[in-house]
PDB file of C-alpha atoms and ligand atoms in Angstrom:
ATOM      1  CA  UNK A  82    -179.830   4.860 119.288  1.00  0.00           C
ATOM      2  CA  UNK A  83    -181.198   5.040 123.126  1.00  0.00           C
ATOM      3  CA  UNK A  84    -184.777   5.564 122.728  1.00  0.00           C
ATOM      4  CA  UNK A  85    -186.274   8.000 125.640  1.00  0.00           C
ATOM      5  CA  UNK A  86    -187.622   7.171 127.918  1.00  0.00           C
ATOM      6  CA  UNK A  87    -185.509   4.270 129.343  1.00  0.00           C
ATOM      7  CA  UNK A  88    -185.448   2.116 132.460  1.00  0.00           C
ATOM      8  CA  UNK A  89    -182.079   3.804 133.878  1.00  0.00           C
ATOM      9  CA  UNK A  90    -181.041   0.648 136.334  1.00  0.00           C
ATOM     10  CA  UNK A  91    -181.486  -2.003 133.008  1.00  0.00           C
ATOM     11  CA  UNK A  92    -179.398   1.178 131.299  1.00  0.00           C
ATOM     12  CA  UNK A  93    -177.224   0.656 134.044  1.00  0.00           C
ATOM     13  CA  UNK A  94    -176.656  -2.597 134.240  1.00  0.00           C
ATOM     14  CA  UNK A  95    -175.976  -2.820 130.074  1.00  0.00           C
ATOM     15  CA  UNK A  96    -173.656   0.156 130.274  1.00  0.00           C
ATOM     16  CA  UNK A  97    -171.376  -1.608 133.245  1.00  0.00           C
ATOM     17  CA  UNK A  98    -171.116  -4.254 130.888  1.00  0.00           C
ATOM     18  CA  UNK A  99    -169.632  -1.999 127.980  1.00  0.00           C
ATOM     19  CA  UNK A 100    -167.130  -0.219 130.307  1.00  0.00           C
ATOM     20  CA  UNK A 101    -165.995  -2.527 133.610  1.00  0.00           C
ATOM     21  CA  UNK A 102    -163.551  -5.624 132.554  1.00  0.00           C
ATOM     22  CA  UNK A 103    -162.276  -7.699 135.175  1.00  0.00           C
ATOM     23  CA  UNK A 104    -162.532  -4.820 137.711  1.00  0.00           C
ATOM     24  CA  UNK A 105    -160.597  -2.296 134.875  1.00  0.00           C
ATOM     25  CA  UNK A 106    -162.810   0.653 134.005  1.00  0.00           C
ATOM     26  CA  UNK A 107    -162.836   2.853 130.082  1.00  0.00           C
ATOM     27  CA  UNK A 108    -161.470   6.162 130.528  1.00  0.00           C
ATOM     28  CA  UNK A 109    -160.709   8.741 128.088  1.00  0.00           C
ATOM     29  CA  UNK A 110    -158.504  11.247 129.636  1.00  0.00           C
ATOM     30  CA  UNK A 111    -156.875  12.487 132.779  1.00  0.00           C
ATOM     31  CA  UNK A 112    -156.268  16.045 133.877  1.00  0.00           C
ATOM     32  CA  UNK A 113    -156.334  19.020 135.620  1.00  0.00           C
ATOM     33  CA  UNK A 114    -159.096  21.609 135.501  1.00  0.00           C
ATOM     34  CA  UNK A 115    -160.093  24.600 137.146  1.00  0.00           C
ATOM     35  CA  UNK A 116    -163.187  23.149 139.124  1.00  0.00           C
ATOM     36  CA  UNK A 117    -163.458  22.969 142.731  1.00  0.00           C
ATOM     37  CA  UNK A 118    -160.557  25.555 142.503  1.00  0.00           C
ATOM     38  CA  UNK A 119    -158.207  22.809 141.500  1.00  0.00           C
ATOM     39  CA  UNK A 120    -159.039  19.089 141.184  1.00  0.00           C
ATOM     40  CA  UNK A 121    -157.041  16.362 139.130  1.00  0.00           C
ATOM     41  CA  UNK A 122    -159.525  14.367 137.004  1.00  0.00           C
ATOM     42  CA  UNK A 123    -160.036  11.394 135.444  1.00  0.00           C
ATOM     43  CA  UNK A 124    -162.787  11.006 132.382  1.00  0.00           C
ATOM     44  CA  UNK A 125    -164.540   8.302 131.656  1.00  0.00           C
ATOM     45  CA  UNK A 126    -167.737   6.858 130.248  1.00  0.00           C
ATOM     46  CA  UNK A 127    -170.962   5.090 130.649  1.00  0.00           C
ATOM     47  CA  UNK A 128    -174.210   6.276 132.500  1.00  0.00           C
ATOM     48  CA  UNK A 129    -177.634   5.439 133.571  1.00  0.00           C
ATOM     49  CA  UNK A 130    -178.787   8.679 132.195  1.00  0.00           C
ATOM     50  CA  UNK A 131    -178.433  10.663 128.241  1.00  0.00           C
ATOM     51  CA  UNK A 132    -179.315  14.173 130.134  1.00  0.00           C
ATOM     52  CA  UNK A 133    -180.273  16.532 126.766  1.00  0.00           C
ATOM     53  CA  UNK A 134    -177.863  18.842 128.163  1.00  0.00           C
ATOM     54  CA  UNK A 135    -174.819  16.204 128.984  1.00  0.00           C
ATOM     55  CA  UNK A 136    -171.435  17.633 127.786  1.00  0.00           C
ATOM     56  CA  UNK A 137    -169.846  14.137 127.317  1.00  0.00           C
ATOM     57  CA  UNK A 138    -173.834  13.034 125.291  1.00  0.00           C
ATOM     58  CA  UNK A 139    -172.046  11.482 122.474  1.00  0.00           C
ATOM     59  CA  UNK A 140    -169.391   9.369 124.412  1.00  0.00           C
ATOM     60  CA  UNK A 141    -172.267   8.498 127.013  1.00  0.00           C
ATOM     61  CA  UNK A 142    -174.901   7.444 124.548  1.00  0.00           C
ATOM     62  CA  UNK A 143    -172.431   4.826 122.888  1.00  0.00           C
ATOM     63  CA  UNK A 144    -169.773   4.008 125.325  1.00  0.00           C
ATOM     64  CA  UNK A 145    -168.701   0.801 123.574  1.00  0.00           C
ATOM     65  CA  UNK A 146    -166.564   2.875 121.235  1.00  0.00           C
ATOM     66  CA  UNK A 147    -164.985   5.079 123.226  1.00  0.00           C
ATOM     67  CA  UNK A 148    -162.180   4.924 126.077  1.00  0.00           C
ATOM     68  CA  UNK A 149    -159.463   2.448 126.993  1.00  0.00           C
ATOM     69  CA  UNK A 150    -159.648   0.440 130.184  1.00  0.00           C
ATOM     70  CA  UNK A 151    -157.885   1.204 133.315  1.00  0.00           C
ATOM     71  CA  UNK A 152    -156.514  -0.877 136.645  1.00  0.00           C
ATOM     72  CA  UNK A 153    -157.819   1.119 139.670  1.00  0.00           C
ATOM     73  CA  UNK A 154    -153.484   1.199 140.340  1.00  0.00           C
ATOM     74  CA  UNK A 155    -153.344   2.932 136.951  1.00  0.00           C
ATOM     75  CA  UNK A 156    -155.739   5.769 137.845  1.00  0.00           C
ATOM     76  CA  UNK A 157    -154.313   6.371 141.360  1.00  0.00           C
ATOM     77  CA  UNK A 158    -150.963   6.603 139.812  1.00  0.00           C
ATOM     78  CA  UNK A 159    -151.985   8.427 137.161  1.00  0.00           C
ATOM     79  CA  UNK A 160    -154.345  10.830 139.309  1.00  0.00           C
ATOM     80  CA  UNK A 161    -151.613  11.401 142.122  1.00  0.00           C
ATOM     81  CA  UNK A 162    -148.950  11.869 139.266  1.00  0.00           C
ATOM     82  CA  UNK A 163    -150.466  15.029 137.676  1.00  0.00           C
ATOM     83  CA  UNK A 164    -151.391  15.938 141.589  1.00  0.00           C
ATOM     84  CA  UNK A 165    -147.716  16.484 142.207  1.00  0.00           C
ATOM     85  CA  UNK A 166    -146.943  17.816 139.387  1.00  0.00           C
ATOM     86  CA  UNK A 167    -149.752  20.582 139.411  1.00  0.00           C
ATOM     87  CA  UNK A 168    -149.816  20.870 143.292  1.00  0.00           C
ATOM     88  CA  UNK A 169    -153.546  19.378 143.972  1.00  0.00           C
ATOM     89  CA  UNK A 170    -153.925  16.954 145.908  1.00  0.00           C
ATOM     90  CA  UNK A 171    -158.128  16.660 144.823  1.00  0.00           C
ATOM     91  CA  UNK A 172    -159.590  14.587 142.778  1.00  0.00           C
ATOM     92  CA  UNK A 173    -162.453  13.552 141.179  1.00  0.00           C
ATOM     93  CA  UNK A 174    -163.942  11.004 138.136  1.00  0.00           C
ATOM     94  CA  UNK A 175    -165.876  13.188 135.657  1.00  0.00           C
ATOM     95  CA  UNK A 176    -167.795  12.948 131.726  1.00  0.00           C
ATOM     96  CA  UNK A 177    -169.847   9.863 133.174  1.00  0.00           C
ATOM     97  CA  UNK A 178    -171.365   8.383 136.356  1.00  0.00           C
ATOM     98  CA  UNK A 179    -168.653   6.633 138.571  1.00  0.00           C
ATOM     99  CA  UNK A 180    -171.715   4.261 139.894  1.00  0.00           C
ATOM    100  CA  UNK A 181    -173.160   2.098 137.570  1.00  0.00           C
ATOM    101  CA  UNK A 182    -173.547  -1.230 139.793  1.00  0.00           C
ATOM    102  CA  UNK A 183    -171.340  -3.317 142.024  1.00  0.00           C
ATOM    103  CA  UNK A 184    -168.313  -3.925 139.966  1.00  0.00           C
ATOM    104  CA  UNK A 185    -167.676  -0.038 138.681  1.00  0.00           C
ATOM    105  CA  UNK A 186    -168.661   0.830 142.556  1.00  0.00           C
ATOM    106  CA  UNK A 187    -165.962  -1.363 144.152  1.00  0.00           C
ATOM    107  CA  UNK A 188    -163.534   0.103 141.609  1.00  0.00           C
ATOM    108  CA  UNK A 189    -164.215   3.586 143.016  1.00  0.00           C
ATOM    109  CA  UNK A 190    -163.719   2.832 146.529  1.00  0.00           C
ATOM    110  CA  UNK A 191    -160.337   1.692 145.281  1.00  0.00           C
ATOM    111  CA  UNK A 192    -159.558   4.885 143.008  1.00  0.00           C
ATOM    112  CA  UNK A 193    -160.433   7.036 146.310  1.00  0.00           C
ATOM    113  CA  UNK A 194    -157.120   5.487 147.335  1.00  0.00           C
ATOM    114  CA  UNK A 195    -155.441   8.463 145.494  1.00  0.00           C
ATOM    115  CA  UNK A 196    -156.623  11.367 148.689  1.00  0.00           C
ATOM    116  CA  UNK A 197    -158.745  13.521 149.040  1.00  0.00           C
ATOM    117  CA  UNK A 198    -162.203  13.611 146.634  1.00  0.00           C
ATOM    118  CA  UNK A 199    -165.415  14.760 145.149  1.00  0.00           C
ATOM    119  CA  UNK A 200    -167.695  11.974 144.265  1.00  0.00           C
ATOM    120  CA  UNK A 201    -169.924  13.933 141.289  1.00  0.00           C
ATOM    121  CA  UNK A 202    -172.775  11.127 141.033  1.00  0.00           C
ATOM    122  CA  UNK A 203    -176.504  11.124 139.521  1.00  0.00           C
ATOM    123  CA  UNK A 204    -177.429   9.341 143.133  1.00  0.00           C
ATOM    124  CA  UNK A 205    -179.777   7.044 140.734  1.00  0.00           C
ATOM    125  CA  UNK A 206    -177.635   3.861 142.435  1.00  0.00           C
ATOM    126  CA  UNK A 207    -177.097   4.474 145.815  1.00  0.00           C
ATOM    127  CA  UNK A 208    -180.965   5.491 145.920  1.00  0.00           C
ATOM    128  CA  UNK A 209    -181.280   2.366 144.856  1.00  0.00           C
ATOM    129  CA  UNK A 210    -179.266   0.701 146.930  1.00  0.00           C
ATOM    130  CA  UNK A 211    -178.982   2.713 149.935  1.00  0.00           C
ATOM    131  CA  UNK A 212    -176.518  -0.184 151.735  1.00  0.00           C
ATOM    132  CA  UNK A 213    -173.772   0.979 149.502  1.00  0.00           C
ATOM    133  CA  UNK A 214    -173.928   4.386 151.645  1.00  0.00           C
ATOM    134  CA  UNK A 215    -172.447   2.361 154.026  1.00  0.00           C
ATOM    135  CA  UNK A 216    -169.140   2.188 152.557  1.00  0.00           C
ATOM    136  CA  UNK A 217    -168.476   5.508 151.765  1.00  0.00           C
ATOM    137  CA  UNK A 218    -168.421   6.697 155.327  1.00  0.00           C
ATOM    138  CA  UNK A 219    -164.958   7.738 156.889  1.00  0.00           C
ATOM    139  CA  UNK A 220    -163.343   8.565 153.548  1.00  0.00           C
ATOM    140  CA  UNK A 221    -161.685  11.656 152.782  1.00  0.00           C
ATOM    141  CA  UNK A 222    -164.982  12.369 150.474  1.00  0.00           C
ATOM    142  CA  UNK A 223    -167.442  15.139 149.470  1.00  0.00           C
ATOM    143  CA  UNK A 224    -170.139  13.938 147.430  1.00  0.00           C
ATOM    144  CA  UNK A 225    -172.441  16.104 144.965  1.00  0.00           C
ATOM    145  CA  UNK A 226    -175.706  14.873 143.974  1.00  0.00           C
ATOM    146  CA  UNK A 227    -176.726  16.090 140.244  1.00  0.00           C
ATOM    147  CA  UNK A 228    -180.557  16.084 140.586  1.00  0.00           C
ATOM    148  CA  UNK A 229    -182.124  16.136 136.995  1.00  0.00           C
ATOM    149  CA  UNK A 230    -185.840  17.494 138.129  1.00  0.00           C
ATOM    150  CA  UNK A 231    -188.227  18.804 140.536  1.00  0.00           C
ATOM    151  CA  UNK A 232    -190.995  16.058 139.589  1.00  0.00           C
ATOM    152  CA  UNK A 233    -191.234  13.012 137.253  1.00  0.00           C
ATOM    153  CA  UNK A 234    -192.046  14.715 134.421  1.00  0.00           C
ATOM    154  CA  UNK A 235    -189.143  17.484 134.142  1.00  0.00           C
ATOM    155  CA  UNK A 236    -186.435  14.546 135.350  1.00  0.00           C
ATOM    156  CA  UNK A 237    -188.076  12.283 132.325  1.00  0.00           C
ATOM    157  CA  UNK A 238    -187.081  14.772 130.160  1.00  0.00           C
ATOM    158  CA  UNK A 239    -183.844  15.952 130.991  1.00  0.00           C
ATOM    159  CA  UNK A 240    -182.708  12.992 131.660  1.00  0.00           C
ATOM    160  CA  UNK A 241    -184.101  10.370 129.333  1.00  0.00           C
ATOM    161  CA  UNK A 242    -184.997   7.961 132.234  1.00  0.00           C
ATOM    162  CA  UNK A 243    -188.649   7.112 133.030  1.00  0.00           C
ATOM    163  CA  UNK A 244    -190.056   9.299 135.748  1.00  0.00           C
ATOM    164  CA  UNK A 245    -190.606   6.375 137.965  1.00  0.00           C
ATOM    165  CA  UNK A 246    -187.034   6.611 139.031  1.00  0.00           C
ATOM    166  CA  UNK A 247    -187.053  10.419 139.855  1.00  0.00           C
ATOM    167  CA  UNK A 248    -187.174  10.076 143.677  1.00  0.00           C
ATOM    168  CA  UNK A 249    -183.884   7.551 143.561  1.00  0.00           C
ATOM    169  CA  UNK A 250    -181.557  10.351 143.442  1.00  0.00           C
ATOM    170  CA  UNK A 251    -183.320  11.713 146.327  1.00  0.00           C
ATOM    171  CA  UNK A 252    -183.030   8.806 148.323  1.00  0.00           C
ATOM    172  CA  UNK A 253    -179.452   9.491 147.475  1.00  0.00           C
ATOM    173  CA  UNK A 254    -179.047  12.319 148.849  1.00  0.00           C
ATOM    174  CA  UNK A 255    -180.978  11.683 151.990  1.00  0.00           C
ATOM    175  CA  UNK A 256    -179.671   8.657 152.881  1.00  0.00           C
ATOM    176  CA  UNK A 257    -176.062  10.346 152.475  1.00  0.00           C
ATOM    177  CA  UNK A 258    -176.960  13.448 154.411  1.00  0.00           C
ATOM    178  CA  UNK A 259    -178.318  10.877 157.499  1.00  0.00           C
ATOM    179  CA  UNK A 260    -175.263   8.832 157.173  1.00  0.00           C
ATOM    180  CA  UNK A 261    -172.732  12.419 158.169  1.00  0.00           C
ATOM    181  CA  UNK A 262    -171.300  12.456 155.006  1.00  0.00           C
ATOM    182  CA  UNK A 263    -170.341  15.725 153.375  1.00  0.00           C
ATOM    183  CA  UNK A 264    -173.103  15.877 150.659  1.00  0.00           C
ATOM    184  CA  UNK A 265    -175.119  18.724 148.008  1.00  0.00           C
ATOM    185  CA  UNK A 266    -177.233  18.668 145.363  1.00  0.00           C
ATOM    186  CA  UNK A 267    -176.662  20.469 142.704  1.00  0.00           C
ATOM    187  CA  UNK A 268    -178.992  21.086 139.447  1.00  0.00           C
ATOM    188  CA  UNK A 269    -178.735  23.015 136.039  1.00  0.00           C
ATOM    189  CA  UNK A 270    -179.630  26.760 136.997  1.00  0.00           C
ATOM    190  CA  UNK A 271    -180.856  27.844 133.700  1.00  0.00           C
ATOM    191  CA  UNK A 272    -183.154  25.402 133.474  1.00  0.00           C
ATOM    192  CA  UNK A 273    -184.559  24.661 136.759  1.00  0.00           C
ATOM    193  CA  UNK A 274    -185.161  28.515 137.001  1.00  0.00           C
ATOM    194  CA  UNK A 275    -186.021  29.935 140.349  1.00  0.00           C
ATOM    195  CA  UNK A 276    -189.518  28.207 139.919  1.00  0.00           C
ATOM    196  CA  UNK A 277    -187.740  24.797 139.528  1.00  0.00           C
ATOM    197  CA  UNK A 278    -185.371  24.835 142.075  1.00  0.00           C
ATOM    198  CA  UNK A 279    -188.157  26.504 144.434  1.00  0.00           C
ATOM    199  CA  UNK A 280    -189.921  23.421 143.837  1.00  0.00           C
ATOM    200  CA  UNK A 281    -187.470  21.228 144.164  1.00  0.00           C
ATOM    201  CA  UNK A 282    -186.163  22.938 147.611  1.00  0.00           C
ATOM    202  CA  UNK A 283    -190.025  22.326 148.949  1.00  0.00           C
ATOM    203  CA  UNK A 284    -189.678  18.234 147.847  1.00  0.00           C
ATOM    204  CA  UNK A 285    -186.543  18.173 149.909  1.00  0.00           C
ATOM    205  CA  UNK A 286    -187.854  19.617 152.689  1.00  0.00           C
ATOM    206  CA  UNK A 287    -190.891  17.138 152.704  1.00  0.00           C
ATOM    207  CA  UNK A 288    -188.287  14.631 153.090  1.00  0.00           C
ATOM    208  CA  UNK A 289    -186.601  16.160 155.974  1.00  0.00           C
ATOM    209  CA  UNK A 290    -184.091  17.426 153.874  1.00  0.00           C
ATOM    210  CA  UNK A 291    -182.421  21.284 154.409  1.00  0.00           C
ATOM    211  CA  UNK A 292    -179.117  22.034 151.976  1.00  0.00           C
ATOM    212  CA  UNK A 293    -178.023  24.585 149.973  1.00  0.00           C
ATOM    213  CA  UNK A 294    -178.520  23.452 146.458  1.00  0.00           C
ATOM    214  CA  UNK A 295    -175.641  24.835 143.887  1.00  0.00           C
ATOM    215  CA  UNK A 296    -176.396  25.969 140.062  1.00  0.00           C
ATOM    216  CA  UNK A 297    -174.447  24.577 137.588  1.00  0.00           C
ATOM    217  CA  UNK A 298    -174.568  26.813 134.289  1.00  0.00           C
ATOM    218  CA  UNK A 299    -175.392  25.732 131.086  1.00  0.00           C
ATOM    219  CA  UNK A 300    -173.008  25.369 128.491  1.00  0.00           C
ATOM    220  CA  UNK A 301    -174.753  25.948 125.389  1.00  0.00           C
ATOM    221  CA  UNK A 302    -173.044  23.776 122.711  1.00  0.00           C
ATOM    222  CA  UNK A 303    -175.291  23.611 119.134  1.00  0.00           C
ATOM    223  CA  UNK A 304    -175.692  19.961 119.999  1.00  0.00           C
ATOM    224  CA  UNK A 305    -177.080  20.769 123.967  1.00  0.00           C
ATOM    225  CA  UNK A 306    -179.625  23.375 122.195  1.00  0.00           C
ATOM    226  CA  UNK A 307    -180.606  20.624 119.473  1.00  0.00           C
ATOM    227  CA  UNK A 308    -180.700  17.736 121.642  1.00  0.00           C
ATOM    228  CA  UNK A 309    -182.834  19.954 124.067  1.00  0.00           C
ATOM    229  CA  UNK A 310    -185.377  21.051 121.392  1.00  0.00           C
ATOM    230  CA  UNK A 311    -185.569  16.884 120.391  1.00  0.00           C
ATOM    231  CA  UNK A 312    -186.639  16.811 123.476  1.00  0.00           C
ATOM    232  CA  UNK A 313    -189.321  19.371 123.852  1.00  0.00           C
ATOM    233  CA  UNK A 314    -187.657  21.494 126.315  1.00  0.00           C
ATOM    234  CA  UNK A 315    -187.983  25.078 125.844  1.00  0.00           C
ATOM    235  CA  UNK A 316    -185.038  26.913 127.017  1.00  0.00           C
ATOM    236  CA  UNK A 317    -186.244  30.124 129.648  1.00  0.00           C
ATOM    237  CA  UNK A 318    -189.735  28.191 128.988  1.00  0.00           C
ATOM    238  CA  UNK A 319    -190.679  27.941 132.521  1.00  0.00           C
ATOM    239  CA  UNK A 320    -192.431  25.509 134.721  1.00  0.00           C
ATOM    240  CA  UNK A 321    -193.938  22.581 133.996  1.00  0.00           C
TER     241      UNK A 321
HETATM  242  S1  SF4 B1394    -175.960  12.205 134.673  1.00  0.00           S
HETATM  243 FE1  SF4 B1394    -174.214  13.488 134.117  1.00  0.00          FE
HETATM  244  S2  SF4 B1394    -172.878  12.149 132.933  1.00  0.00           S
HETATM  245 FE2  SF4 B1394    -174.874  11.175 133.018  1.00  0.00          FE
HETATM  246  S3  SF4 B1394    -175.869  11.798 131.124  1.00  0.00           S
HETATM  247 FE3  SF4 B1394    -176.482  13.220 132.771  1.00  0.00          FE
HETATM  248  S4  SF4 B1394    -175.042  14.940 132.615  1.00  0.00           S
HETATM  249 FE4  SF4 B1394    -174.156  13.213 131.464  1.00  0.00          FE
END
């Protein structure tokens, strides 16, 4: 059991472990869903993060016992297969963070191989290391930054990670944004509130930032409300 709160990049670094091998990553599951309008996915497992409200928690918070592990060749064909067969041609990697470190980040460049992609990321890596920006410029790539918080305390809690590292995913984002690469935040509507992502909106402009910032919806599963309430968040219960 993950206690909370956590040092995300040692979470990081331990989870990269459970799910790279020899440049193969765990995935679950591969299809198509109705996101983005359209978009061929691929699901896998392991992140910095155990968000209270993460679809995929179980998988996530043990990711040693889940998934099978994949060539980057295997997930391109496997991608671009149900692509033609569906009539996408848009992918993404979902249920996890595709960044955990070097080795699961040098797999994705190599899964981008399959055309034309969303990069859904935490941005709690390439905050922290911003020269990895570097080689996601020129791809056929949009990325979206999930931002769990509008200070260190409401990112602790969503997210499990100490609030030391809130301002990584920022750095994220920025750094992206300066680099010309096609790049949003998004956070979780319902709980953000407008007060949230009010506050949020007047960090980012601090840092030079102006974006439209898209609200995910909450799906609320039993074990999303429980694992909320664990952690003291009161759902609708405003700011902190
Ligand atoms: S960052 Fe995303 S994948 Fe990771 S725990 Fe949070 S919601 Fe789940």
């Amino acid at each position: 059991m993950q206690e909370v709160p956590f040092d995300p990049l040692q979470r990081a670094a331990e989870v990269e472990s459970m799910v790279m091998r020899d440049g193969q990553r765990k995935y679950y599951r591969f299809r198509a869903s109705r996101h983005y309008g359209g978009i061929v996915t691929a699901d896998t497992i392991g992140c910095p993060f155990l968000c209270a409200y993460c679809w995929n928690y179980e998988r996530n918070k043990c990711p040693e016992k889940e998934g099978e592990y994949y060539s980057t060749r295997d997930v391109v064909k496997k991608l671009t297969a149900i692509g033609r067969q569906k009539g996408i041609d848009l992918y993404r990697i979902s249920g996890a963070e595709p960044i955990l470190g070097q080795e699961s980040f040098e797999h994705l460049l190599q899964v981008l191989e399959a055309g034309r992609f969303i990069i859904e990321t935490n941005g709690l890596i390439l905050g922290s290391q911003p020269h990895l920006v570097e080689h996601l410029k020129e791809r056929n790539i949009a990325i979206r930054v999930s931002i769990k918080g509008w200070n260190g305390p409401s990112f602790e809690q969503l997210s499990g990670a100490k609030k030391e590292f809130f301002m990584f995913p920022l750095f994220a984002l920025k750094q992206l944004i300066y680099q010309g690469i096609d790049t949003w935040p998004a956070v979780m509507g319902d709980l953000f509130g407008r007060e949230g992502t009010e506050r949020l909106t007047a960090q980012l402009e601090e840092m030079g930032i102006r974006t439209r910032i898209e609200a995910e919806y909450l799906e609320r599963y039993p074990f999303v409300v429980s694992n909320l309430q664990h952690r003291g968040w009161k759902i609708g219960g405003g700011i902190r």
